[in-house]
Amino acid sequence: MFAFEKSIKTSAGGVSFALSNRFGGVSKKPFESLNLGFHVGDEKHLVEQNLQIALSAFYALQPSSKIAKSLAYLTQIHSTQGVCVSSAISGIVNLGEGDFLLTNRKDCALLVLVADCNPVLLYDKRNNALSLIHAGRAGVFGKICTHALESMYQRFGTHARDVYAFVGVGIRECCYEVGSEIASHVAQMARDSKYTQNARVFLTTREGKAYLNLQAMLESEFHELGVGESEFMQGCSCCDKSFFSYRREGTTGRFGLFGRLL
Ligand SMILES: [Zn+2]
């Protein structure tokens, strides 16, 4: 069900988050079994069951009888736009298109879906505010975490120094081969970066092929932003068959990062 779970308690409240794997759901091949994405071709009623199963398990990690089991997610479009959960929601709700969610509400969990893209969490320890981010190649190139942090600053007064960042399993440089056009774009981005001396951190070459390291790009972005603390989960979604991988399987399910404020 969950490959990683963690909670952080602070004087302002805290955060609970968990990354699902592909086990414990009801979907059939090629979505077996805990597919959380409606858009991949799976049967709708099975995805609904999977979301309920995973959400109940997620809330059970930090039980509280007072809080309704609501959940917000997005139709992810590889943008750098986000949606704020500012009013109460009931049940499991799609809040429209975008690639990051943010909130300071304690009565709603957030979910981002991935299958090789990076699931990212930003938690503001001082103001008890949360953002979950779908950071694929387009999102990382567009600095979606910077956009999310700017939204958190505007809404909640978040400063990077108070932020804890978590990056869950995504595709890594062991598997993420890219073409020459992307490679030269990344090389230019590396030259523009203040904290990375050259493109070799973002790109590695093996047998004449270029491999992209999105996690290194995220780490560089966090440094540039001045994020107080960051944690990167080990592993690669394309190597580890307990996760859905678009690169490995093509038609497949989605796993997800759940987060909620305490
Ligand atoms: Zn790999």
JSON list of N, CA, C and O and ligand atoms in Angstrom, two decimals, residues 170-176 235-240, ligand 1:
[
{"chain": "A", "resi": 170, "resn": "GLY", "atom": "N", "xyz": [10.79, 8.67, -8.34]},
{"chain": "A", "resi": 170, "resn": "GLY", "atom": "CA", "xyz": [10.53, 8.99, -9.74]},
{"chain": "A", "resi": 170, "resn": "GLY", "atom": "C", "xyz": [11.55, 8.26, -10.59]},
{"chain": "A", "resi": 170, "resn": "GLY", "atom": "O", "xyz": [12.38, 7.50, -10.07]},
{"chain": "A", "resi": 171, "resn": "ILE", "atom": "N", "xyz": [11.49, 8.48, -11.89]},
{"chain": "A", "resi": 171, "resn": "ILE", "atom": "CA", "xyz": [12.51, 7.86, -12.75]},
{"chain": "A", "resi": 171, "resn": "ILE", "atom": "C", "xyz": [13.84, 8.58, -12.53]},
{"chain": "A", "resi": 171, "resn": "ILE", "atom": "O", "xyz": [13.88, 9.81, -12.40]},
{"chain": "A", "resi": 172, "resn": "ARG", "atom": "N", "xyz": [14.93, 7.81, -12.48]},
{"chain": "A", "resi": 172, "resn": "ARG", "atom": "CA", "xyz": [16.24, 8.38, -12.19]},
{"chain": "A", "resi": 172, "resn": "ARG", "atom": "C", "xyz": [17.18, 8.22, -13.37]},
{"chain": "A", "resi": 172, "resn": "ARG", "atom": "O", "xyz": [16.84, 7.62, -14.38]},
{"chain": "A", "resi": 173, "resn": "GLU", "atom": "N", "xyz": [18.38, 8.72, -13.18]},
{"chain": "A", "resi": 173, "resn": "GLU", "atom": "CA", "xyz": [19.32, 8.76, -14.31]},
{"chain": "A", "resi": 173, "resn": "GLU", "atom": "C", "xyz": [19.76, 7.36, -14.77]},
{"chain": "A", "resi": 173, "resn": "GLU", "atom": "O", "xyz": [20.31, 7.22, -15.85]},
{"chain": "A", "resi": 174, "resn": "CYS", "atom": "N", "xyz": [19.50, 6.34, -13.95]},
{"chain": "A", "resi": 174, "resn": "CYS", "atom": "CA", "xyz": [19.79, 4.97, -14.40]},
{"chain": "A", "resi": 174, "resn": "CYS", "atom": "C", "xyz": [18.95, 4.60, -15.62]},
{"chain": "A", "resi": 174, "resn": "CYS", "atom": "O", "xyz": [19.37, 3.80, -16.46]},
{"chain": "A", "resi": 175, "resn": "CYS", "atom": "N", "xyz": [17.75, 5.18, -15.73]},
{"chain": "A", "resi": 175, "resn": "CYS", "atom": "CA", "xyz": [16.78, 4.77, -16.75]},
{"chain": "A", "resi": 175, "resn": "CYS", "atom": "C", "xyz": [16.32, 5.90, -17.68]},
{"chain": "A", "resi": 175, "resn": "CYS", "atom": "O", "xyz": [15.73, 5.63, -18.72]},
{"chain": "A", "resi": 176, "resn": "TYR", "atom": "N", "xyz": [16.55, 7.16, -17.28]},
{"chain": "A", "resi": 176, "resn": "TYR", "atom": "CA", "xyz": [15.88, 8.24, -17.99]},
{"chain": "A", "resi": 176, "resn": "TYR", "atom": "C", "xyz": [16.73, 8.76, -19.16]},
{"chain": "A", "resi": 176, "resn": "TYR", "atom": "O", "xyz": [17.29, 9.85, -19.11]},
{"chain": "A", "resi": 235, "resn": "GLY", "atom": "N", "xyz": [15.62, 5.23, -4.78]},
{"chain": "A", "resi": 235, "resn": "GLY", "atom": "CA", "xyz": [14.92, 4.32, -5.68]},
{"chain": "A", "resi": 235, "resn": "GLY", "atom": "C", "xyz": [14.47, 4.98, -6.96]},
{"chain": "A", "resi": 235, "resn": "GLY", "atom": "O", "xyz": [14.43, 6.20, -7.07]},
{"chain": "A", "resi": 236, "resn": "CYS", "atom": "N", "xyz": [14.16, 4.13, -7.94]},
{"chain": "A", "resi": 236, "resn": "CYS", "atom": "CA", "xyz": [13.77, 4.57, -9.27]},
{"chain": "A", "resi": 236, "resn": "CYS", "atom": "C", "xyz": [12.49, 3.84, -9.65]},
{"chain": "A", "resi": 236, "resn": "CYS", "atom": "O", "xyz": [12.42, 2.61, -9.57]},
{"chain": "A", "resi": 237, "resn": "SER", "atom": "N", "xyz": [11.49, 4.59, -10.07]},
{"chain": "A", "resi": 237, "resn": "SER", "atom": "CA", "xyz": [10.19, 3.98, -10.40]},
{"chain": "A", "resi": 237, "resn": "SER", "atom": "C", "xyz": [10.29, 3.05, -11.60]},
{"chain": "A", "resi": 237, "resn": "SER", "atom": "O", "xyz": [9.50, 2.11, -11.74]},
{"chain": "A", "resi": 238, "resn": "CYS", "atom": "N", "xyz": [11.28, 3.30, -12.47]},
{"chain": "A", "resi": 238, "resn": "CYS", "atom": "CA", "xyz": [11.43, 2.46, -13.66]},
{"chain": "A", "resi": 238, "resn": "CYS", "atom": "C", "xyz": [12.18, 1.16, -13.34]},
{"chain": "A", "resi": 238, "resn": "CYS", "atom": "O", "xyz": [11.93, 0.13, -13.97]},
{"chain": "A", "resi": 239, "resn": "CYS", "atom": "N", "xyz": [13.06, 1.19, -12.34]},
{"chain": "A", "resi": 239, "resn": "CYS", "atom": "CA", "xyz": [13.79, -0.01, -11.91]},
{"chain": "A", "resi": 239, "resn": "CYS", "atom": "C", "xyz": [12.94, -0.87, -10.97]},
{"chain": "A", "resi": 239, "resn": "CYS", "atom": "O", "xyz": [13.03, -2.10, -11.00]},
{"chain": "A", "resi": 240, "resn": "ASP", "atom": "N", "xyz": [12.19, -0.21, -10.10]},
{"chain": "A", "resi": 240, "resn": "ASP", "atom": "CA", "xyz": [11.50, -0.90, -9.01]},
{"chain": "A", "resi": 240, "resn": "ASP", "atom": "C", "xyz": [10.07, -1.24, -9.45]},
{"chain": "A", "resi": 240, "resn": "ASP", "atom": "O", "xyz": [9.22, -0.36, -9.58]},
{"chain": "B", "resi": 1, "resn": "ZN", "atom": "ZN", "xyz": [16.14, 3.15, -12.94]}
]
